[in-house]
Coordinates of C-alpha atoms in Angstrom, one line a residue:
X274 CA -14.3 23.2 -26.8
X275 CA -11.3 24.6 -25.2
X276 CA -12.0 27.5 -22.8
X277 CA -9.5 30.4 -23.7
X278 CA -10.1 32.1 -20.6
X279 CA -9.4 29.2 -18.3
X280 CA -6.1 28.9 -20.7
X281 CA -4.7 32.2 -20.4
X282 CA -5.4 32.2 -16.4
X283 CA -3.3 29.3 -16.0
X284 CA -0.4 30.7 -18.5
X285 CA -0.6 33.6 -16.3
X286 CA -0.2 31.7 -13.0
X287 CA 2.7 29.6 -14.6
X288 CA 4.8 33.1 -15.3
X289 CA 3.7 34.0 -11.8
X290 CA 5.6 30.8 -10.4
X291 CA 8.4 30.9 -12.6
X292 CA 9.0 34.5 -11.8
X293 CA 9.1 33.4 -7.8
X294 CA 11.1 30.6 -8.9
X295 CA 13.6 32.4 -10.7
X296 CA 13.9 34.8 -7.6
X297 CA 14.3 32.5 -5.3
X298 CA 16.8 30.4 -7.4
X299 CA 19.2 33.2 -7.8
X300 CA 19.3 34.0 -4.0
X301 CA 20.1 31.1 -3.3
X302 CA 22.7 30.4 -6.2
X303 CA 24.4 33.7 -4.7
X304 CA 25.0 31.7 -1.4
X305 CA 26.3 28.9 -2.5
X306 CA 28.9 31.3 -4.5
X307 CA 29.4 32.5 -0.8
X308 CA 32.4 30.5 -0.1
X309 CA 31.8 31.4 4.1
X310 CA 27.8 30.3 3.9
X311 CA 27.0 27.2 5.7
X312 CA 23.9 25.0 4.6
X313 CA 22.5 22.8 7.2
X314 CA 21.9 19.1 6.1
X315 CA 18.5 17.6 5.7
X316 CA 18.7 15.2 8.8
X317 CA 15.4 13.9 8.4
X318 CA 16.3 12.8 5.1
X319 CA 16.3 8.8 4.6
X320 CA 19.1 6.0 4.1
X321 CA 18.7 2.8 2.9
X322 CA 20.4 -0.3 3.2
X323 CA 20.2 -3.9 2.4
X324 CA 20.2 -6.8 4.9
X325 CA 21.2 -10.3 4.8
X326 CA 17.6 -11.6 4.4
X327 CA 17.5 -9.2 1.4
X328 CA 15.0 -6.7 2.4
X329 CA 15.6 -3.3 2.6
X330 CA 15.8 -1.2 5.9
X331 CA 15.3 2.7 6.5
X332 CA 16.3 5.0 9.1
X333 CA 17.0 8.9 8.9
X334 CA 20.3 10.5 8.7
X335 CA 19.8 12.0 12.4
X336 CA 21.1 14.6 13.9
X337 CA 24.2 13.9 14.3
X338 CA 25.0 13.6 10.4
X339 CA 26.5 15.8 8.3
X340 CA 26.4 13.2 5.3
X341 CA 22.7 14.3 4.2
X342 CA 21.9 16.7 1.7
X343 CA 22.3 20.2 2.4
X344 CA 19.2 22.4 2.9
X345 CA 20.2 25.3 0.7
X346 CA 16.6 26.7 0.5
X347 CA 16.3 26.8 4.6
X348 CA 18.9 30.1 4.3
X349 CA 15.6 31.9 3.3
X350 CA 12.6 29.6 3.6
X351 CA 11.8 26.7 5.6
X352 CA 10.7 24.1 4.3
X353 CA 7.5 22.9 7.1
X354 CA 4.3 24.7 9.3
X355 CA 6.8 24.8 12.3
X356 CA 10.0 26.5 10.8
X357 CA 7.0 28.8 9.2
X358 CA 5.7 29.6 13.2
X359 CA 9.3 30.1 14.5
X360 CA 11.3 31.5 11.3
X361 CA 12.4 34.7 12.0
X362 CA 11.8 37.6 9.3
X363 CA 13.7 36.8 6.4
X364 CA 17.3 39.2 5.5
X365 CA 16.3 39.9 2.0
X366 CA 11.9 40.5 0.6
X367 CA 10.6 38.6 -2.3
X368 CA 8.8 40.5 -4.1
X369 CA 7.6 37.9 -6.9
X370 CA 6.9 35.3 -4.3
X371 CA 4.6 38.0 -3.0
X372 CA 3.0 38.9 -6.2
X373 CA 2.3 34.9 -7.1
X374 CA 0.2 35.0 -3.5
X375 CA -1.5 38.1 -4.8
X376 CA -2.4 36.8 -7.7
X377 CA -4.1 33.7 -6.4
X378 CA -5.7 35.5 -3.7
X379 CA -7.5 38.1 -6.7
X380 CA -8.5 34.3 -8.8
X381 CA -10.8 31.4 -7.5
X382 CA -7.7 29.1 -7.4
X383 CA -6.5 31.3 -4.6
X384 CA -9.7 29.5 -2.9
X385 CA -7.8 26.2 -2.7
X386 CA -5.0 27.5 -0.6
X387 CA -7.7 28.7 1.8
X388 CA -5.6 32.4 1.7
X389 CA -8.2 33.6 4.0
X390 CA -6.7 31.8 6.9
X391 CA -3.6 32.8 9.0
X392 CA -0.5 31.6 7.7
X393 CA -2.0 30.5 4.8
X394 CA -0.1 32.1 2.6
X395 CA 2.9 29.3 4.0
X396 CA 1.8 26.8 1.0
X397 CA 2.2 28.7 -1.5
X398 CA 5.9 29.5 -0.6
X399 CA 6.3 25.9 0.6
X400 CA 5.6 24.9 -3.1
X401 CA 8.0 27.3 -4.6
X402 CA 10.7 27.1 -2.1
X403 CA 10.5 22.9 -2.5
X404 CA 10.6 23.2 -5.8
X405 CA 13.8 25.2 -5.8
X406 CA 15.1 22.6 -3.4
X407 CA 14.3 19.6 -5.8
X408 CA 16.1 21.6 -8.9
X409 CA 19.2 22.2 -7.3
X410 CA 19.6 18.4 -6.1
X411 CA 18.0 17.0 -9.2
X412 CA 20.0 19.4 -11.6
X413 CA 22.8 20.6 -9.7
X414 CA 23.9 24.1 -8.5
X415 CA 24.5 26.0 -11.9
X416 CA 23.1 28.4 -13.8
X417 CA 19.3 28.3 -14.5
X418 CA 17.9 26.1 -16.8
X419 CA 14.2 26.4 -18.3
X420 CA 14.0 23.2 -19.7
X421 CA 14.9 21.4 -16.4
X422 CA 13.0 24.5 -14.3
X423 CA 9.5 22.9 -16.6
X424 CA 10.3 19.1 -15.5
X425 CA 9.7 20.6 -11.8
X426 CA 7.0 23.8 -12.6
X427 CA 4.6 21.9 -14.5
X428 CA 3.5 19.3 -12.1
X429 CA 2.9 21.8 -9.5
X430 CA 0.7 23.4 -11.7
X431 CA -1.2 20.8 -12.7
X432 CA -1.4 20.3 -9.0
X433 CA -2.6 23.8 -8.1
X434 CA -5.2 24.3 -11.6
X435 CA -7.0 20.4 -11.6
X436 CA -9.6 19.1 -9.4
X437 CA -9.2 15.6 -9.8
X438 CA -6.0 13.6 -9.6
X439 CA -5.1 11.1 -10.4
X440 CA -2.7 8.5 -8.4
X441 CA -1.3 5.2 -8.7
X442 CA -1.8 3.2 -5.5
X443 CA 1.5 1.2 -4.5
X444 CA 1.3 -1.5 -1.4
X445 CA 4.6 -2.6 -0.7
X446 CA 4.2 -6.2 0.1
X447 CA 5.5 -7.2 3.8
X448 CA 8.4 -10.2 4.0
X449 CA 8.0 -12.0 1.1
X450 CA 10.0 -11.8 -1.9
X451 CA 9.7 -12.3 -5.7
X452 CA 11.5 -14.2 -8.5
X453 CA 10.4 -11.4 -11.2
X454 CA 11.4 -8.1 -11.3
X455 CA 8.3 -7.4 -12.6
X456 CA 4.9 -9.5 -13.4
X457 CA 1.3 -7.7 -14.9
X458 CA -1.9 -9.0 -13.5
X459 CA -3.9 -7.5 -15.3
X460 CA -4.5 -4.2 -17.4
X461 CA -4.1 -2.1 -14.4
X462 CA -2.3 -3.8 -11.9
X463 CA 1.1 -5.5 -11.7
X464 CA 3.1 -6.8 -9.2
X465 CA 6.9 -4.8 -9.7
X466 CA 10.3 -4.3 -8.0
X467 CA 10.4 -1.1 -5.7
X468 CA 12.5 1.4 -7.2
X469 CA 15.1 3.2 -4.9
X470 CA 13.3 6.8 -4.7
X471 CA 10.0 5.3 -4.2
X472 CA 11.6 3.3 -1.4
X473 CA 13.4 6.2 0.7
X474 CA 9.8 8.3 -0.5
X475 CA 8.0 6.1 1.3
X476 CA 10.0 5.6 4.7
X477 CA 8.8 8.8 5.5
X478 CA 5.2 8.4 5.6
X479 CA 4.2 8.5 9.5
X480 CA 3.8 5.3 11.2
X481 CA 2.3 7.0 14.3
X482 CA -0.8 5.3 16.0
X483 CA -0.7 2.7 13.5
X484 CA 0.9 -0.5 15.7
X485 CA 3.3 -1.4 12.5
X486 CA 7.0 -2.3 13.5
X487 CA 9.7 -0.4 11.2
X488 CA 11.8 -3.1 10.7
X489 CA 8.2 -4.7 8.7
X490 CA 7.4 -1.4 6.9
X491 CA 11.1 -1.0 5.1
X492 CA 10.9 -5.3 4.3
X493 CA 9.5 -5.2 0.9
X494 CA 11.5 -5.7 -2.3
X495 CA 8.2 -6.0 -4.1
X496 CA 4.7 -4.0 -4.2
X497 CA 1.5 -4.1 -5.7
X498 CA 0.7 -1.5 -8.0
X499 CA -2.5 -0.8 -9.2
X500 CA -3.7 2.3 -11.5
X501 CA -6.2 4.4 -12.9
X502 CA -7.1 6.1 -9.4
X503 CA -8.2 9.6 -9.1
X504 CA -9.7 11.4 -6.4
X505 CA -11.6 15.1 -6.4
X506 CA -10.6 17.6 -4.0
X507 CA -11.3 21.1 -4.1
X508 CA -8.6 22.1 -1.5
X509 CA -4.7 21.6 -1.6
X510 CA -5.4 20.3 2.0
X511 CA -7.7 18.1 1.3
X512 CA -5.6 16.6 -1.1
X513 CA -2.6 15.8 1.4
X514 CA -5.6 15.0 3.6
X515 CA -7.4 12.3 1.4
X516 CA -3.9 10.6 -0.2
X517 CA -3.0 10.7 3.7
X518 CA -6.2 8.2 4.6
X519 CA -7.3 6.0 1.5
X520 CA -10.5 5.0 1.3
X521 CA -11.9 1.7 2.2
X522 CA -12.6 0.8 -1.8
X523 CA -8.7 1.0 -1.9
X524 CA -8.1 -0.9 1.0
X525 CA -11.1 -3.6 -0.5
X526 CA -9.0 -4.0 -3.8
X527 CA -5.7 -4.4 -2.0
X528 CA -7.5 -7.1 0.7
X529 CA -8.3 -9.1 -3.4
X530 CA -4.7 -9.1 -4.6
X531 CA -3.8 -10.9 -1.0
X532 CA -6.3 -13.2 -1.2
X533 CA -5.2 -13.8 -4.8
X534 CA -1.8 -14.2 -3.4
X535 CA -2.5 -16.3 -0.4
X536 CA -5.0 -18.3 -2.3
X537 CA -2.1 -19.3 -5.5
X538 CA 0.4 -19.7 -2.8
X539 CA 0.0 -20.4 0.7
X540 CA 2.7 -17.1 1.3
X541 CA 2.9 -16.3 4.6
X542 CA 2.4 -12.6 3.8
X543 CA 0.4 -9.6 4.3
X544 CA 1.4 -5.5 4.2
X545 CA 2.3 -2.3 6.3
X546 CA 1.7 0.7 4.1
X547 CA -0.5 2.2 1.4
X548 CA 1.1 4.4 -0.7
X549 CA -0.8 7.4 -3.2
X550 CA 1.8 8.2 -5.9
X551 CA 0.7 11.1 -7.8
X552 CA 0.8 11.1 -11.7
X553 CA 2.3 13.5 -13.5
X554 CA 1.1 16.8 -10.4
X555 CA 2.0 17.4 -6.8
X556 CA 1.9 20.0 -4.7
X557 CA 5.2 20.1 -3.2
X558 CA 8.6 18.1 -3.1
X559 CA 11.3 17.1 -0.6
X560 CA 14.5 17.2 -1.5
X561 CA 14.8 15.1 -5.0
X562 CA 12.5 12.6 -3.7
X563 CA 9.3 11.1 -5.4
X564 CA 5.8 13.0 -3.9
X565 CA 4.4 10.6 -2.3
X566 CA 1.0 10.2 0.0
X567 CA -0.4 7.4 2.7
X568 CA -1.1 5.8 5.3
X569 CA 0.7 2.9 7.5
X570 CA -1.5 -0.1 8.5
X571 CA -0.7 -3.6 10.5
X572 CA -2.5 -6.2 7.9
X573 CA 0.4 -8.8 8.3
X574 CA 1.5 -11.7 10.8
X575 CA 2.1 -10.9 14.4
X576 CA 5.5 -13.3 14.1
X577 CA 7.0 -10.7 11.4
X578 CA 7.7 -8.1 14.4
X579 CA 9.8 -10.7 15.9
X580 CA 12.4 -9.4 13.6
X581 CA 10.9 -11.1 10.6
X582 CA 12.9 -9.2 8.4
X583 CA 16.2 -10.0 9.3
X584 CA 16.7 -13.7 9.0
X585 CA 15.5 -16.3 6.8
X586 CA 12.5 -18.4 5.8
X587 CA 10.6 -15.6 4.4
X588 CA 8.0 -16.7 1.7
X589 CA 9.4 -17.4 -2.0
X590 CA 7.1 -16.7 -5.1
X591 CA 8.0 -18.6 -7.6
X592 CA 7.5 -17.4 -11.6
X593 CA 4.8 -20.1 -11.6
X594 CA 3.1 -19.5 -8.6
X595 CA 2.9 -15.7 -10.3
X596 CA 0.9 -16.7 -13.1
X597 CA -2.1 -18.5 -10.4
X598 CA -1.5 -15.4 -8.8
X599 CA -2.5 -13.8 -12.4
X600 CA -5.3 -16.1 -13.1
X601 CA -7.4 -16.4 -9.5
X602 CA -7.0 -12.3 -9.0
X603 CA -8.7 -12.1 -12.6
X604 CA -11.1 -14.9 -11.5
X605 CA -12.1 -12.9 -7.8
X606 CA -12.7 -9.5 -10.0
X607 CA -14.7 -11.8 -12.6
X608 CA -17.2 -12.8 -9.6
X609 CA -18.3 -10.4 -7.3
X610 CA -20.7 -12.7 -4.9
X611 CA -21.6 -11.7 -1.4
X612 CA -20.6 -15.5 -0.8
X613 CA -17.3 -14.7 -2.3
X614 CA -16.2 -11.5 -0.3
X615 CA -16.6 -13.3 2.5
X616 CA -15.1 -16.5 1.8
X617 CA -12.0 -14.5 0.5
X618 CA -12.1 -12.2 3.5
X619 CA -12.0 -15.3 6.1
X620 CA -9.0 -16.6 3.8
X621 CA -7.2 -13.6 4.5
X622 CA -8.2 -13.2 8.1
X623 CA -7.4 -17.3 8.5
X624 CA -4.0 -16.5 7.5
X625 CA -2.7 -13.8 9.5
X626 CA -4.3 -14.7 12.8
X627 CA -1.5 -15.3 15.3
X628 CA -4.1 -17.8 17.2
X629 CA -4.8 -21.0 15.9
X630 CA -8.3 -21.5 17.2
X631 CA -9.3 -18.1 15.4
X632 CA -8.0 -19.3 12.6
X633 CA -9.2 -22.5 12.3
X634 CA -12.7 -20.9 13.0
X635 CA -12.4 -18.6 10.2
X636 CA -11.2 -21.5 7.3
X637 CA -14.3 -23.3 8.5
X638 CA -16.6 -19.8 8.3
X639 CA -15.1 -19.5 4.5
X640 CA -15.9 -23.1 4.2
X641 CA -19.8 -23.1 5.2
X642 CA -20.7 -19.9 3.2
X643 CA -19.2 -21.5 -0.2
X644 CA -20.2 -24.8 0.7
X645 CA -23.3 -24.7 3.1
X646 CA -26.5 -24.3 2.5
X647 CA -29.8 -22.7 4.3
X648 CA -30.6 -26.3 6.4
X649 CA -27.4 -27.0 9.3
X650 CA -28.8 -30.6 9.7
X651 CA -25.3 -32.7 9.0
X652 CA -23.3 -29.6 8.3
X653 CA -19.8 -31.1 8.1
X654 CA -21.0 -34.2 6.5
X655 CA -22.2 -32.4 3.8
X656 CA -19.5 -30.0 3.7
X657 CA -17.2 -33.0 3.6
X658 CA -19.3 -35.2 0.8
X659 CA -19.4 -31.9 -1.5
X660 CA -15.3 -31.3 -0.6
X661 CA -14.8 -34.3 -2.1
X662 CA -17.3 -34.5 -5.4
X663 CA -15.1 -30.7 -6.1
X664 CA -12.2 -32.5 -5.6
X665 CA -12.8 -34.2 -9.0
X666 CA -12.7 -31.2 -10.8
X667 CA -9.6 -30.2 -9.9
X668 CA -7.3 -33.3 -10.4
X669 CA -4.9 -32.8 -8.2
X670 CA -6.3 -34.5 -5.0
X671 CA -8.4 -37.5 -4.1
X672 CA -11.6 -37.2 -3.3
X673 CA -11.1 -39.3 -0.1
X674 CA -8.3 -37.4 0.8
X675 CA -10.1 -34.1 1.1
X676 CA -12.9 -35.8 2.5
X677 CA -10.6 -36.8 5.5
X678 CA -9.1 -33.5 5.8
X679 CA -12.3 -31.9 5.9
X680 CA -13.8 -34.9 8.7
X681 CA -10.2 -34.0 10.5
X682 CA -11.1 -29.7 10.4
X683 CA -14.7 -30.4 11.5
X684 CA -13.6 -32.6 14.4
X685 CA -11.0 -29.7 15.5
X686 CA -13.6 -27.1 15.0
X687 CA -16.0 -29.2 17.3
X688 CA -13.7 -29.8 19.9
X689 CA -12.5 -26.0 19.9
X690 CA -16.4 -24.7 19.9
X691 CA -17.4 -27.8 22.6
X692 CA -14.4 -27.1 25.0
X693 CA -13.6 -30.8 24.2
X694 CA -10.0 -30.4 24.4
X695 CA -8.4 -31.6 27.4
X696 CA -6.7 -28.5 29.0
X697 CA -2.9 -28.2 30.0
X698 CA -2.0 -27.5 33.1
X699 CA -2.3 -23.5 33.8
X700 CA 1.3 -22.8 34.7
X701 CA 3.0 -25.6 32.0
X702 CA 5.1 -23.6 29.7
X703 CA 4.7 -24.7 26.0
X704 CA 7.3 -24.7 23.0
X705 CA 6.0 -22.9 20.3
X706 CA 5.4 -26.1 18.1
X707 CA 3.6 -27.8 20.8
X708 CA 1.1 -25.3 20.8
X709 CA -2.3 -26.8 20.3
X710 CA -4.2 -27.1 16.6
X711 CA -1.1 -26.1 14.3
X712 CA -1.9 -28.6 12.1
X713 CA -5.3 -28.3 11.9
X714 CA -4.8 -24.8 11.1
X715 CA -2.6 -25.4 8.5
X716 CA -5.1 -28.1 7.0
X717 CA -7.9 -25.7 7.3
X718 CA -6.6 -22.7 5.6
X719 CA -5.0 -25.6 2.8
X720 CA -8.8 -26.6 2.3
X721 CA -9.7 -23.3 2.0
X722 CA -7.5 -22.1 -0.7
X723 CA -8.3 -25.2 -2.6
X724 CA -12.1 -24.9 -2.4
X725 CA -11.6 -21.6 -3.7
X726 CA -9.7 -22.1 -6.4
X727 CA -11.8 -24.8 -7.4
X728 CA -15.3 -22.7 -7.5
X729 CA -13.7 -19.7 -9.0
X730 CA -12.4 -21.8 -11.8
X731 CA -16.4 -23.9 -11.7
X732 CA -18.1 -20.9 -10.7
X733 CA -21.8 -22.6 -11.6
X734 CA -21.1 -24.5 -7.9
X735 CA -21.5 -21.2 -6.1
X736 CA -24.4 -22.8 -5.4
X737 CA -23.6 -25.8 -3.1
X738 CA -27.1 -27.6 -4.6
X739 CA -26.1 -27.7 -7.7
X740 CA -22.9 -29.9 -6.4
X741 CA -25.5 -32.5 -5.0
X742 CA -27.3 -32.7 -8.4
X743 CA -24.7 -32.6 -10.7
X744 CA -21.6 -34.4 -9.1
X745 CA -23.3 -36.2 -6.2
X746 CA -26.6 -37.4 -7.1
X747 CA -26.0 -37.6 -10.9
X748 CA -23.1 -39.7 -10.9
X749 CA -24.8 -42.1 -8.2
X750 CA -27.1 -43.3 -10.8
X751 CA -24.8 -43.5 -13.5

């Protein structure tokens, strides 16, 4: 049953922000008609540009430029807490802007502004000066119109009246690039070129504290994009503040796409940045720009700092290697075993270690808790005899071949956790491929990825004695 009340308060809010709209649209419309009126530019707005590795790279105009956009709304308003602090009183009064903060301070909306506390009263202007700015870049400097003033009203609304909202979370992915434009996973998650406003959106999210190099953060054609998110908040701060940190069941699903990816394709991959798009609200603009929320992480390859982005050799996915993409991330959401998690999380942990010994230890971690079982007596003979009886199920590998690769990962592992390894002289200097175990990590996080593949395809051998009895013992006494 609709509630008529609850409808007619937010009618009346709308009028309330159109009216400070309209007010604050035509003071500004009479100085731009002011042929002497200067308008600073928006230095902090980005720029994007395109490098010969293909990936994208973002930097600020500075402030030096007079190329960005102009600020036409910072004659009156500014547009951030610290223009608010040190903004002197403003030439002209706005009466309407006034009456909107009124209004919300007489309803219980007013309670998610906070308009109790000093300089509270800053947000609710923010949102109606930003939205001015976004008009007049979106749909230029003439007169009004309502159809176009709607497109930028009604999603603040939304953003002001709901209590939920609901986002679409948006990973770019770090160094690696794509040969579709666009490629669905699944009902609610694809895998999509990044469109340009989302792209300069998103170079502004802060990096601070976070260790991520810029040059990584811009370098991604290509994100993950996965919907159906909401979050509650009963404060317009804590919305910035939650879409500013997600959660860690956000950062769980994104760690099952990688693995997905890793798993199909061996990519040397990983990400920088969680984004929160908004759907169809926000609660304030910049410039013409997407609203966007989130956070910048370091969940990549310590080698893509070294100017990663710039050159070649960056991982490929191929069309086909999308669709095992498709089928292994349906498979990891189809079983959720303890056993599982954790094999998937070594895989991904195997695979952006910079160390080689860490990662080695890691493939054989993943290996032991989908292969092992509760007595250790023999571990990596077992390990290796059960390899190889999986190995039939797939087709694509002899058994004695994984067998030997497993014998050859074991043997690594045990000189690495023995100290076996002869040790280099302290002061030698090593080239980078002469580094010790790069092979065997490579052959470690290969047999990972396969065994994986393998069990989520045959999930009934999540239970390593159920390979004994059915492709070990069984077949013995054929």
């Amino acid at each position: 049953m609709i509630d008529e009340v609850a409808v007619e308060r937010a009618r009346s809010l709308y009028r309330a922000f159109e009216a400070a709209f309209d007010e604050l649209h035509a003071a500004v419309l009479e100085k731009i008609g002011n042929p002497g009126q200067y308008f600073s530019p928006h230095n902090d707005y980005p720029t994007l540009s395109l490098m010969d590795s293909g990936f994208p790279i973002s930097r600020e105009h500075g402030f030096y430029s007079d190329n960005a956009p102009r600020n036409y709304v910072g004659v009156f308003r500014p547009l951030s807490l610290l223009g608010a602090l040190t903004h002197r009183h403003p030439e002209r009064e706005f009466p309407e802007g006034a009456k909107l903060i009124s209004l919300l301070k007489g309803s219980k909306l007013g309670e998610r502004f906070q308009l109790y506390e000093p300089y509270s009263g800053h947000d609710v202007d923010r949102m109606v000066a930003t939205a001015v700015e976004r008009y007049l870049h979106a749909y230029g400097t003439g007169p009004l119109n309502p159809d176009n003033r709607g497109k930028v009203l009604r999603p603040i609304l939304m953003g002001v009246i709901r209590d939920d909202y609901p986002v679409t979370v948006m990973v770019p992915i770090a160094l690696t690039h794509f040969a579709a434009d666009r490629f669905r996973l699944s009902r609610n998650a694809y895998v999509a070129r990044i469109p340009k406003g989302l792209q300069l959106a998103r170079s502004r999210i802060d990096r601070r504290g976070s260790g991520a190099v810029a040059g990584v953060v811009s370098a991604a054609t290509h994100a993950y994009v996965s919907t159906d998110w909401s979050m509650p908040a009963s404060t317009i701060r804590g919305v910035r503040d939650g879409l500013n940190d997600p959660s860690q069941n956000v950062l769980e699903e994104i760690d099952v796409f990688f693995a997905a990816l890793r798993a199909a394709t061996g990519a040397i991959t990983g990400y920088a940045q969680v984004c929160m798009v908004p759907r169809r609200w926000s609660v304030g603009y910049f410039v013409d720009l997407p609203p966007v929320f989130g956070a910048t992480y370091r969940r990549y390859p310590n080698s893509f700092d070294n100017y990663g982005w710039a050159g070649s050799g960056q991982s490929v996915v191929t069309a086909r290697e999308l669709e095992d993409v498709r089928r292994l991330y349906n498979l990891i959401h189809g079983r959720r075993e303890e056993r599982v998690a954790i094999a998937l999380k070594r895989l991904n942990s195997c695979m952006t270690r910079d160390d080689a010994v860490d990662a080695i230890l890691d493939a054989t971690i993943g290996l032991e808790v989908l292969l092992g079982d509760q007595e250790n007596q023999a571990l990596s003979y077992k390990l290796r005899l059960r390899a190889g009886a999986l190995a039939k199920l797939s087709g694509t590998r002899k058994p004695s071949d994984v067998v030997a690769s497993v014998k050859k990962i074991y043997e690594a592992r045990s000189a690495i956790v023995h100290g076996l390894k002869t040790k280099k002289p302290k002061k030698r200097l090593l080239e980078p491929e002469a580094e010790p175990y790069v092979a065997e990590r490579a052959t470690a996080a290969d047999m990972l990825r396969f065994i994986i593949d393998i069990l989520l395809e045959h999930p009934v051998y999540l239970d390593p004695l159920k390979i004994d009895a059915d492709l070990l013992i069984e077949p013995a006494f054929d």
